[in-house]
Short mmCIF file of C-alpha atoms in Angstrom, two decimals:
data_model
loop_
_atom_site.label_atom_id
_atom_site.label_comp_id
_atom_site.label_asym_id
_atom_site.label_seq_id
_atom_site.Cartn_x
_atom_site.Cartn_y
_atom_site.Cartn_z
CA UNK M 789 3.79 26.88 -16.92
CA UNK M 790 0.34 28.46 -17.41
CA UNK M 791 -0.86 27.06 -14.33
CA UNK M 792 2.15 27.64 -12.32
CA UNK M 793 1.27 31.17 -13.70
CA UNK M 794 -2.60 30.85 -12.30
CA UNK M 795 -1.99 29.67 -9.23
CA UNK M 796 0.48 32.44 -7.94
CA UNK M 797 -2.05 35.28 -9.37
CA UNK M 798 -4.49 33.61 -7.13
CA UNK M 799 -2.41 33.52 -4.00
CA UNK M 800 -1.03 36.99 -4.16
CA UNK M 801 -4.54 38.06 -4.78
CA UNK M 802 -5.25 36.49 -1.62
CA UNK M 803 -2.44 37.54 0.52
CA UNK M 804 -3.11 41.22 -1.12
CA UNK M 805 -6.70 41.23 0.16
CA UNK M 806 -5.33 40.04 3.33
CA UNK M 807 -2.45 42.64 3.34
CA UNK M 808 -4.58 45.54 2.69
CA UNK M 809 -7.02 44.67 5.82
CA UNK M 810 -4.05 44.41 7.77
CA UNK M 811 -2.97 47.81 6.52
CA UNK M 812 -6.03 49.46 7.08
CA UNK M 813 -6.39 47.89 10.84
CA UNK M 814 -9.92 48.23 10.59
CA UNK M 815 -13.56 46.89 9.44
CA UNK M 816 -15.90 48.84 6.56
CA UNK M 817 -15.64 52.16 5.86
CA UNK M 818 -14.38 53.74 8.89
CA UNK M 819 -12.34 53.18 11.73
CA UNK M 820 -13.45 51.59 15.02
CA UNK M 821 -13.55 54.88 17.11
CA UNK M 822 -15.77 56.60 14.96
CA UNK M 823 -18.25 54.01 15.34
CA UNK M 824 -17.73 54.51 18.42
CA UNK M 825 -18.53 57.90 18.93
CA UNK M 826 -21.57 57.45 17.19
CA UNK M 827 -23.09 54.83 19.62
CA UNK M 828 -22.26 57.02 22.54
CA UNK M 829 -23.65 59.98 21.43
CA UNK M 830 -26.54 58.01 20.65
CA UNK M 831 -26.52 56.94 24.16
CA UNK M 832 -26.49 60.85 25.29
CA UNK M 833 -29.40 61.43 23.46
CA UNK M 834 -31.30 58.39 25.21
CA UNK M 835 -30.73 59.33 28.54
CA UNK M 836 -31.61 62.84 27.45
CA UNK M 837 -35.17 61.56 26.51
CA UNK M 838 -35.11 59.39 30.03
CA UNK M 839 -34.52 62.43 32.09
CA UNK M 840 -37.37 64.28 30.34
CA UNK M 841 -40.04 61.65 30.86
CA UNK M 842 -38.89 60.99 34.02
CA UNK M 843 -37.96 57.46 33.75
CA UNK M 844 -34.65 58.16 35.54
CA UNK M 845 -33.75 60.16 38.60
CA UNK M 846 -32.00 63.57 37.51
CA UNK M 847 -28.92 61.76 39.86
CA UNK M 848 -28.66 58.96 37.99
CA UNK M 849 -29.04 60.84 34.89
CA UNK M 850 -26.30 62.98 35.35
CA UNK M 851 -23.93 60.49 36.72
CA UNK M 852 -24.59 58.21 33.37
CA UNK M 853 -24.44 61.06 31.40
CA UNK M 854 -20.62 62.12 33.25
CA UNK M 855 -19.57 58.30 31.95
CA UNK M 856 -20.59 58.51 28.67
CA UNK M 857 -18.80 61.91 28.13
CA UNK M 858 -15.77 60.58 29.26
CA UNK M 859 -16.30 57.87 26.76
CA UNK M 860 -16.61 59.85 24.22
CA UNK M 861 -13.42 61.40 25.06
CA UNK M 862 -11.64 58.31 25.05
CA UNK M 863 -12.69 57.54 22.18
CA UNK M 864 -11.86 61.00 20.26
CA UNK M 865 -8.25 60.92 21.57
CA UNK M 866 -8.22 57.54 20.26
CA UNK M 867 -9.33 58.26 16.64
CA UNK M 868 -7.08 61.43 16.50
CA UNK M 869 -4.05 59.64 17.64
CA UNK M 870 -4.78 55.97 15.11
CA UNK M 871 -6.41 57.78 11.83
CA UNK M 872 -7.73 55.58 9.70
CA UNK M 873 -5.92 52.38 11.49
CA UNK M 874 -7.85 53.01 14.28
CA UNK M 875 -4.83 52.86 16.72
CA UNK M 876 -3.24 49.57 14.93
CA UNK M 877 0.72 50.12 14.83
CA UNK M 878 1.44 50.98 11.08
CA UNK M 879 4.80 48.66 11.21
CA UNK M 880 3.40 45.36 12.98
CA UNK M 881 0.79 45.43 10.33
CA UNK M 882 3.13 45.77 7.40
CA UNK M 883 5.32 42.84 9.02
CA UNK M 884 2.44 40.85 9.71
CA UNK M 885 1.50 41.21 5.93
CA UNK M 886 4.47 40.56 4.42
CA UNK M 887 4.77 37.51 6.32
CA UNK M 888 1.37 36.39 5.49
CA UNK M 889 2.01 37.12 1.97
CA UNK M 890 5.50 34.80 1.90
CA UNK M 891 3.32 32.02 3.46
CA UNK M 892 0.06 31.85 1.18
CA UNK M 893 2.58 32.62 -1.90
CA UNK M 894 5.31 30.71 -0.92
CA UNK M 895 3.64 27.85 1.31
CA UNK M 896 1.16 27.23 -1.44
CA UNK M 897 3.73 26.53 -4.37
CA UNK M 898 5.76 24.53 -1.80
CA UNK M 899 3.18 22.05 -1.19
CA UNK M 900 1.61 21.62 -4.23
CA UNK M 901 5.65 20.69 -5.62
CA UNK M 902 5.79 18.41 -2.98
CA UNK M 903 2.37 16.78 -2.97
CA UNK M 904 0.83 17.03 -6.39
CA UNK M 905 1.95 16.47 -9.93
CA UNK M 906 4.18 19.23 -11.51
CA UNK M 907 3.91 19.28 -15.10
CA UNK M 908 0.79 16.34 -15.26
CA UNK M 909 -2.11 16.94 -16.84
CA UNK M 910 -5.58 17.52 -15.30
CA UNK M 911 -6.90 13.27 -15.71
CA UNK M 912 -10.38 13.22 -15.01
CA UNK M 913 -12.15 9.29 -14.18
CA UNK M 914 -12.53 8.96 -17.98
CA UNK M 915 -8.77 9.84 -19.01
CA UNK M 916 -7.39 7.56 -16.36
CA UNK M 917 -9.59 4.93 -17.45
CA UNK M 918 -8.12 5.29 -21.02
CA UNK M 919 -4.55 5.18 -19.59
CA UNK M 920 -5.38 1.94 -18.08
CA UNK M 921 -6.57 0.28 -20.87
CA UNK M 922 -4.16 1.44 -23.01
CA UNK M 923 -1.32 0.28 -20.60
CA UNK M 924 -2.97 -3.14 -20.37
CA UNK M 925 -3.11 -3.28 -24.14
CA UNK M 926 0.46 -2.35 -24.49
CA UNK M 927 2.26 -4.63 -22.28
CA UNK M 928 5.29 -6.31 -23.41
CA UNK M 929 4.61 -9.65 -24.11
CA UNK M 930 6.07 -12.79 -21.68
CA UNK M 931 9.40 -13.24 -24.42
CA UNK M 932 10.34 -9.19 -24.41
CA UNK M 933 10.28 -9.42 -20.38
CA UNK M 934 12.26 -12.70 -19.94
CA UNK M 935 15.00 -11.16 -22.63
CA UNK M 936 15.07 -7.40 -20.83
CA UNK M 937 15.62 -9.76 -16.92
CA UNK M 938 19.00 -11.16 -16.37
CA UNK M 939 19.49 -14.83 -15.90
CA UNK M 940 18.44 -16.19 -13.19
CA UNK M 941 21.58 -17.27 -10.92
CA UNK M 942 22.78 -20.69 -10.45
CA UNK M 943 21.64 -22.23 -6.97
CA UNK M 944 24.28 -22.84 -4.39
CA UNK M 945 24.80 -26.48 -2.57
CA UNK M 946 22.90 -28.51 -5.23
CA UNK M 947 23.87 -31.82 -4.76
CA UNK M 948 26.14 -33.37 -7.96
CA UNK M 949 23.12 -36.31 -7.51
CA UNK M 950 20.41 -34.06 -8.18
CA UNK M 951 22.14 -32.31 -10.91
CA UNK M 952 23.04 -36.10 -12.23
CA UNK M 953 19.35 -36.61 -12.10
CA UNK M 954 18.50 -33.27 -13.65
CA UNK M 955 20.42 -34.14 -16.67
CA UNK M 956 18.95 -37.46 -17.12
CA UNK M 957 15.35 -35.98 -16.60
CA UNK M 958 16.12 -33.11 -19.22
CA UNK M 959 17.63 -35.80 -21.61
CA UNK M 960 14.47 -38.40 -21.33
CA UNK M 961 11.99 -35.91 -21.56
CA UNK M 962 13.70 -34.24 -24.98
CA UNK M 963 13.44 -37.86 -26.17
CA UNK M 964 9.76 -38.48 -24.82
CA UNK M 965 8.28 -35.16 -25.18
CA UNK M 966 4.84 -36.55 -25.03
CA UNK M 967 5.17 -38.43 -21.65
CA UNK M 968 2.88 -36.17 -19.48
CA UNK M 969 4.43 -37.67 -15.87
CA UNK M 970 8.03 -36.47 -17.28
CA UNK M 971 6.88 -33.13 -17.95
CA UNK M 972 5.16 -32.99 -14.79
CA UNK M 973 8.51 -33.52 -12.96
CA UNK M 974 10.31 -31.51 -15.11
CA UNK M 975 8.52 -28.59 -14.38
CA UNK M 976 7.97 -29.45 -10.50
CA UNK M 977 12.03 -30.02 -10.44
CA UNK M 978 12.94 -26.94 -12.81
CA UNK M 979 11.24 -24.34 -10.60
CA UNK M 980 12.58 -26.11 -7.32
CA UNK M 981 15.82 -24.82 -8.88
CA UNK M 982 14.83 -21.65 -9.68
CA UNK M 983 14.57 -21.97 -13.51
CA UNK M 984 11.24 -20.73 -13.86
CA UNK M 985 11.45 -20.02 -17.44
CA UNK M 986 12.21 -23.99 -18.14
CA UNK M 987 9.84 -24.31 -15.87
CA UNK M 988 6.80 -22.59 -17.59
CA UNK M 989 8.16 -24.30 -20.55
CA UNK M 990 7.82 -27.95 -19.45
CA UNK M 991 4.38 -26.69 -17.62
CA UNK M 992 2.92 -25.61 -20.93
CA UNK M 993 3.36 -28.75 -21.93
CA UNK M 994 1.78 -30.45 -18.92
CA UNK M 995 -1.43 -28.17 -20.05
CA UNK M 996 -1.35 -29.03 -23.77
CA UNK M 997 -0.52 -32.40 -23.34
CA UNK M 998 -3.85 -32.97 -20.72
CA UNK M 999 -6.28 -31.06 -23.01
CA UNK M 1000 -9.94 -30.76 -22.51
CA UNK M 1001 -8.81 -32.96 -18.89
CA UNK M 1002 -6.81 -29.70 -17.99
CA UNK M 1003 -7.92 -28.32 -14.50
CA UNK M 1004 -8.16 -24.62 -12.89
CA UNK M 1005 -4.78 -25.80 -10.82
CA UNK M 1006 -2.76 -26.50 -13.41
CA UNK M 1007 -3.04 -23.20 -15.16
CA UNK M 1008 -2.94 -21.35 -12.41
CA UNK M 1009 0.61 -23.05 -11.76
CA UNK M 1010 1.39 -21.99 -15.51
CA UNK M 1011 0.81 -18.60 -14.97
CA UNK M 1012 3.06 -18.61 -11.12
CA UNK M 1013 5.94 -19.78 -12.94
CA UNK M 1014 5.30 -17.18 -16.25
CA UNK M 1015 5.18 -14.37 -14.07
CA UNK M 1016 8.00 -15.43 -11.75
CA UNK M 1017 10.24 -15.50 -14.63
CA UNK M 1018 9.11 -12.25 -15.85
CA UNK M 1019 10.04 -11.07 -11.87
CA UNK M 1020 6.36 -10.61 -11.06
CA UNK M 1021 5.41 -8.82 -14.43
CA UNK M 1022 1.82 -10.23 -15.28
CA UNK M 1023 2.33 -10.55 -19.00
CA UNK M 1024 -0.39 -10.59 -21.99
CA UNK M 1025 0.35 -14.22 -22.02
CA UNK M 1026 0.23 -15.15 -18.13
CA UNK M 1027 -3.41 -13.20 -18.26
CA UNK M 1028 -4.85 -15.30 -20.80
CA UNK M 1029 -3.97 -18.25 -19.11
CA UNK M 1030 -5.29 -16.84 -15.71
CA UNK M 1031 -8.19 -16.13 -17.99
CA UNK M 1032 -8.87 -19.97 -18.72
CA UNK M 1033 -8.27 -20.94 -14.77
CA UNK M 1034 -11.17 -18.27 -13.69
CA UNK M 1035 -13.28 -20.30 -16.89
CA UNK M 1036 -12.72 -23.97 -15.35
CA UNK M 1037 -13.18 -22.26 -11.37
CA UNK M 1038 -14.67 -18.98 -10.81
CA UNK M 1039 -13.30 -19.17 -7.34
CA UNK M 1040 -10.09 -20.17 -8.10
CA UNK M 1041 -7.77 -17.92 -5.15
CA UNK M 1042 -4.60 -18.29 -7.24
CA UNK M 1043 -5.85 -16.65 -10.03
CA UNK M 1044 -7.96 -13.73 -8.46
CA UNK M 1045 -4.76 -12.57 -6.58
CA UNK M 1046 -2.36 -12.58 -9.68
CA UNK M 1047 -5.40 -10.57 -11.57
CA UNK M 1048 -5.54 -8.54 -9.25
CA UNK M 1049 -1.56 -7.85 -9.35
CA UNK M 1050 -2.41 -7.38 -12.64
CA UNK M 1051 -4.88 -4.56 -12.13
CA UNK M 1052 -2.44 -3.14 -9.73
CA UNK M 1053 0.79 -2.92 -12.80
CA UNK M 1054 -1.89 -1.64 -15.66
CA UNK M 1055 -3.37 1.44 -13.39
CA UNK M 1056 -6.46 0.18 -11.92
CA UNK M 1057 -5.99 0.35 -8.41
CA UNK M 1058 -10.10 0.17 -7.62
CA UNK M 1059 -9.90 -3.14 -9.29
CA UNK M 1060 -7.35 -4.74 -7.54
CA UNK M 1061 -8.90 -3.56 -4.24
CA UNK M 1062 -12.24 -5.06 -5.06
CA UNK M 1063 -10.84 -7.87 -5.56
CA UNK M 1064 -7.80 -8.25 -2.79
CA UNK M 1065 -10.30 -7.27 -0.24
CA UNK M 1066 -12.68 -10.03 -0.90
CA UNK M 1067 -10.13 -12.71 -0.93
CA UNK M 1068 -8.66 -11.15 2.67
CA UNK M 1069 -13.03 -11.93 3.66
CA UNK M 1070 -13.16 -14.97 2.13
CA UNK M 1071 -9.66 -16.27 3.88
CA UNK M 1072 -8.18 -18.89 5.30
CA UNK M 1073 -5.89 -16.66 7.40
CA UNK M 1074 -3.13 -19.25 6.87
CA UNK M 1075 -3.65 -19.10 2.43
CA UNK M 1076 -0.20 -18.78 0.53
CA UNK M 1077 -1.80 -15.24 -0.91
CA UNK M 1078 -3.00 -13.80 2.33
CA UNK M 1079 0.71 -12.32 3.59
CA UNK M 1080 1.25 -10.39 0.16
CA UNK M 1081 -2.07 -9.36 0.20
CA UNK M 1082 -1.95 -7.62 3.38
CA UNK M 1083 1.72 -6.13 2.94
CA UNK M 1084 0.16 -4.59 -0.34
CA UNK M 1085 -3.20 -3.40 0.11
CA UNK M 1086 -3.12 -0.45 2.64
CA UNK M 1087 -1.46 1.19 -0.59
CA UNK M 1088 -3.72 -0.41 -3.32
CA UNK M 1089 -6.81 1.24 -1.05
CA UNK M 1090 -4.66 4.55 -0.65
CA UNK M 1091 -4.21 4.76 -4.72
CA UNK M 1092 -7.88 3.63 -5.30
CA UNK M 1093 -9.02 6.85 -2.51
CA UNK M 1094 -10.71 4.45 -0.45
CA UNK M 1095 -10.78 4.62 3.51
CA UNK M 1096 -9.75 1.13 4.44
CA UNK M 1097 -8.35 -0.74 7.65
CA UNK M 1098 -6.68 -3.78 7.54
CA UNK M 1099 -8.47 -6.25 9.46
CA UNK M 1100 -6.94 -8.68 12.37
CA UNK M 1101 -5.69 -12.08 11.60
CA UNK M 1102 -8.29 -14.21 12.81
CA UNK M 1103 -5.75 -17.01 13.82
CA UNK M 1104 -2.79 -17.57 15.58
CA UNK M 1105 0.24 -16.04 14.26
CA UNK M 1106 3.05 -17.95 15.66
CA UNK M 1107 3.66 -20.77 14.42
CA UNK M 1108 2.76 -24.20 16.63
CA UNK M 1109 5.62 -26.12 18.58
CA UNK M 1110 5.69 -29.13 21.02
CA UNK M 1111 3.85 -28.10 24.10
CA UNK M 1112 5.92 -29.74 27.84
CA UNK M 1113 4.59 -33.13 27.39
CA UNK M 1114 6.59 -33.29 24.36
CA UNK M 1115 9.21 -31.79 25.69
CA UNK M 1116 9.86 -33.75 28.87
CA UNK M 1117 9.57 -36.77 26.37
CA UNK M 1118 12.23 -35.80 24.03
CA UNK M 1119 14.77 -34.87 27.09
CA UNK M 1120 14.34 -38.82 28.38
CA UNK M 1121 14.72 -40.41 25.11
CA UNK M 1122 17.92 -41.32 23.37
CA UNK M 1123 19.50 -39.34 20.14
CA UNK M 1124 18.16 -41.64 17.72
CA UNK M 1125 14.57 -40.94 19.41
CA UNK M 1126 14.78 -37.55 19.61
CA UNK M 1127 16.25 -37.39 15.92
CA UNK M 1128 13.17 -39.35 14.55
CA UNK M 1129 10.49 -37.36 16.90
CA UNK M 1130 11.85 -33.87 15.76
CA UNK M 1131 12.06 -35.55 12.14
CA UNK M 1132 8.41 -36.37 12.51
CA UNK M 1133 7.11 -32.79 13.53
CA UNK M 1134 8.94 -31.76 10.89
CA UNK M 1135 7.42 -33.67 8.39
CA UNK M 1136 3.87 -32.92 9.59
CA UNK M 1137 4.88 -29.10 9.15
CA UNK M 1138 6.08 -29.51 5.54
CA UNK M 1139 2.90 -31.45 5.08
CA UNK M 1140 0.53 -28.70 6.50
CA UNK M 1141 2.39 -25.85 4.67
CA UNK M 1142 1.95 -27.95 1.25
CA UNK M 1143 -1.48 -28.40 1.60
CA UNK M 1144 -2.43 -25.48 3.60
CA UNK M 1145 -0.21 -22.99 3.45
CA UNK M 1146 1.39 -21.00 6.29
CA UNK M 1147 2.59 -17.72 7.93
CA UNK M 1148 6.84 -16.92 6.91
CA UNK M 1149 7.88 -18.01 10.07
CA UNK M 1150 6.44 -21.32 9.37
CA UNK M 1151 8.12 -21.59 6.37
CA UNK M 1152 11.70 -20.07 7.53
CA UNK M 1153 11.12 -22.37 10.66
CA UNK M 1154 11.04 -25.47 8.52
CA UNK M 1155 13.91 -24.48 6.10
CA UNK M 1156 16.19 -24.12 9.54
CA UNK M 1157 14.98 -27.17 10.50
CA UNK M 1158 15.92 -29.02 7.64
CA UNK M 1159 19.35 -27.79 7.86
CA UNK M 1160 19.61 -28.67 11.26
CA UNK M 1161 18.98 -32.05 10.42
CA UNK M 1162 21.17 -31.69 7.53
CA UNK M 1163 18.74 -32.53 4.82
CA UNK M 1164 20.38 -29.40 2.58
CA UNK M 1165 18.43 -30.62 -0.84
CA UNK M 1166 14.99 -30.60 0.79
CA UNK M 1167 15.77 -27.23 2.89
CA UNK M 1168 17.09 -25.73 -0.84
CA UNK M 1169 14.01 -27.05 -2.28
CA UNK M 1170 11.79 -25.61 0.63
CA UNK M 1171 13.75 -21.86 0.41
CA UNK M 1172 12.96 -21.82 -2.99
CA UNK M 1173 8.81 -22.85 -2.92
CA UNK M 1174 9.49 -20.05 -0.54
CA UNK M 1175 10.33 -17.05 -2.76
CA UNK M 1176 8.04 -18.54 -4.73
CA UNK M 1177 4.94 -18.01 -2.25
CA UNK M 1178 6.22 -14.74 -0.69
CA UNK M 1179 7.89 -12.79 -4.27
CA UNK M 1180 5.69 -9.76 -3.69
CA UNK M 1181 6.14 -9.21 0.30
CA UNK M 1182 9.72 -8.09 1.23
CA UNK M 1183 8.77 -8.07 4.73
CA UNK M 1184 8.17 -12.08 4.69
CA UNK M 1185 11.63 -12.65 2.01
CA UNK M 1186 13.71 -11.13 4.63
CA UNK M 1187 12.33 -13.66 7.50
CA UNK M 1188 12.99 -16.39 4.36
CA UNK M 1189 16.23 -15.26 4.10
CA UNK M 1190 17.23 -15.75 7.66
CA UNK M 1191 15.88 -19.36 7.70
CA UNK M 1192 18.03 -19.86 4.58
CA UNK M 1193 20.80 -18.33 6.81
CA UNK M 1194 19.88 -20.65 9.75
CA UNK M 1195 19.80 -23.61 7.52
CA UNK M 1196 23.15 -22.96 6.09
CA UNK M 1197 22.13 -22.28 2.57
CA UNK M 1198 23.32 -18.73 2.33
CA UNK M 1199 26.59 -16.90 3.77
#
C-alpha cells in the first residue's frame, strides 16, 4: 500500500506542476506582453540614439519609429485584455489540465497494474539469486511428483501379441533381475508404451547393473524417462543423474538441454540462455533438442533481459521425398513393387530419424506412413518416441498429433 501511496503523490505532484503552468498561460514571472513591451520600448530608444548620430535618415527613422508604436499598442491591448494569462483562454487551460492530470494520475497506476508486479517486493540481482537457489533446493523430489501426476493412460490399438509379450518380459525379468539385456528391453519396451515410470525403473537398473562400464548415454536416457514421468519436472533426482552424464561427457547435448530446463523451472533464466544458445551454435539443425529449443528461447532471453534473435535454420526444413525419377518408377511397377519401394524409403527415414534426429514433419510423416502401410505397432511405437522428443514444444505435438490422426491411431 505504501507505495501505491508514493507513487500517486508523485504523479499528482507532477500533473499539479503541469496544471498550474497551464493555469498561468505563461513563462517566469510575468506575462508574455509585458516582455514585450519592454523590448519595444527598448527598440524606441535605439532608433532614438540612431537618429541623433545620424546613422539613419530622419525618414526612415520616423517610419520605424510609427511601427514600433503601433507595436507597442498591440501589445498593451493585449496584456490589458489576458492579465496574467497573457491572452490564454482561462477554460481551455483548466480542461487541458484536468485532462492532463487524469492521464499522468490515472495512466500511470494503469500501467504499472498491468505491467509490473502489484504487491511484489523490490528483488534486487542478489534476492533473486537467493530465490533461485532456494527453489532449486526445495524441489519435490522424483516420488512426490510421480504421486501428485495422474496415471498415465492406457495406449489404444496395442496388439494382444505385444501385450502377450509384455507380460512374459515383465515376468522373466522379475525372475532374472540381474540379466542386463532383459532390463534393457524392458525399459526400451515400457516407455514405447508410455509407462515411463516402469520405465525409469527398469533403466536404473540398466545403470546399476553396468557399473563403472556405465556411459554418458545411458544416463542421459535415465534422466528422459525420470522427467517424462514427472511431466517434464526436472527433479532433485533426474539432476544428479544429469550430473554424472556431464562427468562421463562434458559435451553430452542431452544433458545440457534438460539442465538447462532445469535452470529455466528453478528461476534462472540467464542460465538456461547461456546454455540453450550455445547448443542452437553448436547444432546439427536436424538434433532431437533443436525444435524445443527454439519454440522456448525467445522467452528464456526475454526473462533473462537479453536482446536476442533467433537465428535461421541452416538446413532444409521440409522433409526429403522421391524426386520424378522415382516417381515415374513407382507408377510402372506392380503393387507388390511399389509396396516394397515405399516400404524401403520408409525404412531409411525411421533409420535417419533414430540416428539423427529430424524436424516434426519428419516424424508425423513417418507415423502416417506406417499406418498407411498398416504396420499400427511400429506407427504406435513411433507416435510415442515422438512425444517423447517433442514434450516441451506444443507447436511440434500438434503436427504429431495429426500424423497419429493420419495413421489411424487416434479418433
Amino acid at each position: 500500500m505504501t507505495f501505491w501511496i508514493i507513487i500517486t503523490v508523485l504523479a499528482l505532484a507532477v500533473s499539479g506542476l503541469m496544471g498550474l503552468a497551464l493555469l498561468r498561460g505563461r513563462v517566469g514571472d510575468e506575462p508574455p506582453a509585458a516582455f514585450d513591451l519592454r523590448v519595444y520600448r527598448a527598440q524606441l530608444k535605439e532608433v532614438d540614439r540612431d537618429l541623433a548620430r545620424a546613422v539613419v535618415s530622419a525618414e526612415d527613422g520616423e517610419r520605424t519609429k510609427a511601427e514600433i508604436s503601433r507595436r507597442i499598442l498591440a501589445a498593451d491591448a493585449q496584456l490589458r485584455e489576458g492579465g496574467e494569462t497573457g491572452g490564454q483562454p482561462a477554460l481551455a487551460g483548466k480542461a487541458l489540465a484536468v485532462i492532463c492530470t487524469l492521464f499522468l494520475v490515472g495512466g500511470a497506476l494503469w500501467l504499472y497494474n498491468d505491467m509490473g508486479a502489484p504487491g511484489y517486493p523490490d528483488q534486487g540481482l542478489e534476492a533473486r539469486l537467493t530465490l533461485a537457489d532456494e527453489a532449486r533446493k526445495n524441489r519435490p523430489s522424483q516420488a512426490e511428483v510421480e504421486g501428485r501426476l495422474p496415471p498415465s493412460p492406457a495406449m489404444g490399438d496395442v496388439s494382444p501379441e505385444y501385450q502377450e509379450l509384455m507380460t512374459k518380459l515383465r515376468a522373466a525379468v522379475a525372475e532374472r533381475p540381474g540379466e542386463l539385456q532383459g532390463q534393457q528391453l524392458l525399459a526400451r519396451n515400457e516407455a514405447a508404451l508410455g509407462n515411463f515410470v516402469a520405465a525409469h525403473q527398469a533403466q536404473a537398473k540398466v545403470v546399476e547393473l553396468k557399473g563403472d562400464q556405465v556411459r554418458a548415454g545411458d544416463l542421459t536416457d535415465l534422466a528422459d524417462m525420470m522427467i517424462l514421468s514427472a511431466g517434464g519436472f526436472v527433479s532433485p533426482e533426474a539432476e544428479r543423474v544429469l550430473m554424472r552424464a556431464l562427468e562421463l561427457d562434458p559435451s553430452n547435448a542431452v544433458a545440457r538441454y534438460y539442465m538447462g530446463l532445469m535452470f529455466a523451472q528453478v528461476g534462472r533464466p540467464d542460465a538456461t540462455f547461456r546454455t540453450w544458445s550455445r547448443l542452437l551454435n553448436e547444432g546439427p539443425d536436424d538434433a532431437p533438442w533443436i525444435t524445443p529449443i527454439r519454440g522456448q528461447i525467445m522467452e528464456v532471453a526475454r526473462l533473462a533481459g537479453v536482446q536476442y534473435e533467433l537465428p535461421p535454420l541452416g538446413g532444409a526444413d521440409a522433409a526429403p521425398g522421391p524426386d520424378a525419377d522415382q516417381v515415374r518408377a513407382a507408377q510402372e511397377m506392380s503393387e507388390e513393387d511399389r509396396q516394397e519401394m515405399i516400404r524401403g524409403m520408409v525404412a531409411g527415414l525411421a533409420e535417419r530419424l533414430a540416428t539423427d534426429g529430424g524436424t516434426p514433419e519428419e516424424w508425423a510423416r513417418l507415423i502416417s506412413a506406417y499406418g498407411v502401410l498398416g504396420e499400427m505397432a511400429r506407427a504406435q511405437a513411433i507416435y510415442q518416441e515422438a512425444l517423447t522428443v517433442f514434450a516441451e514444444v506444443p507447436e511440434a505435438l500438434q503436427l504429431i498429433e495429426a500424423g497419429a490422426e493420419n495413421a489411424g491411431l487416434r479418433q
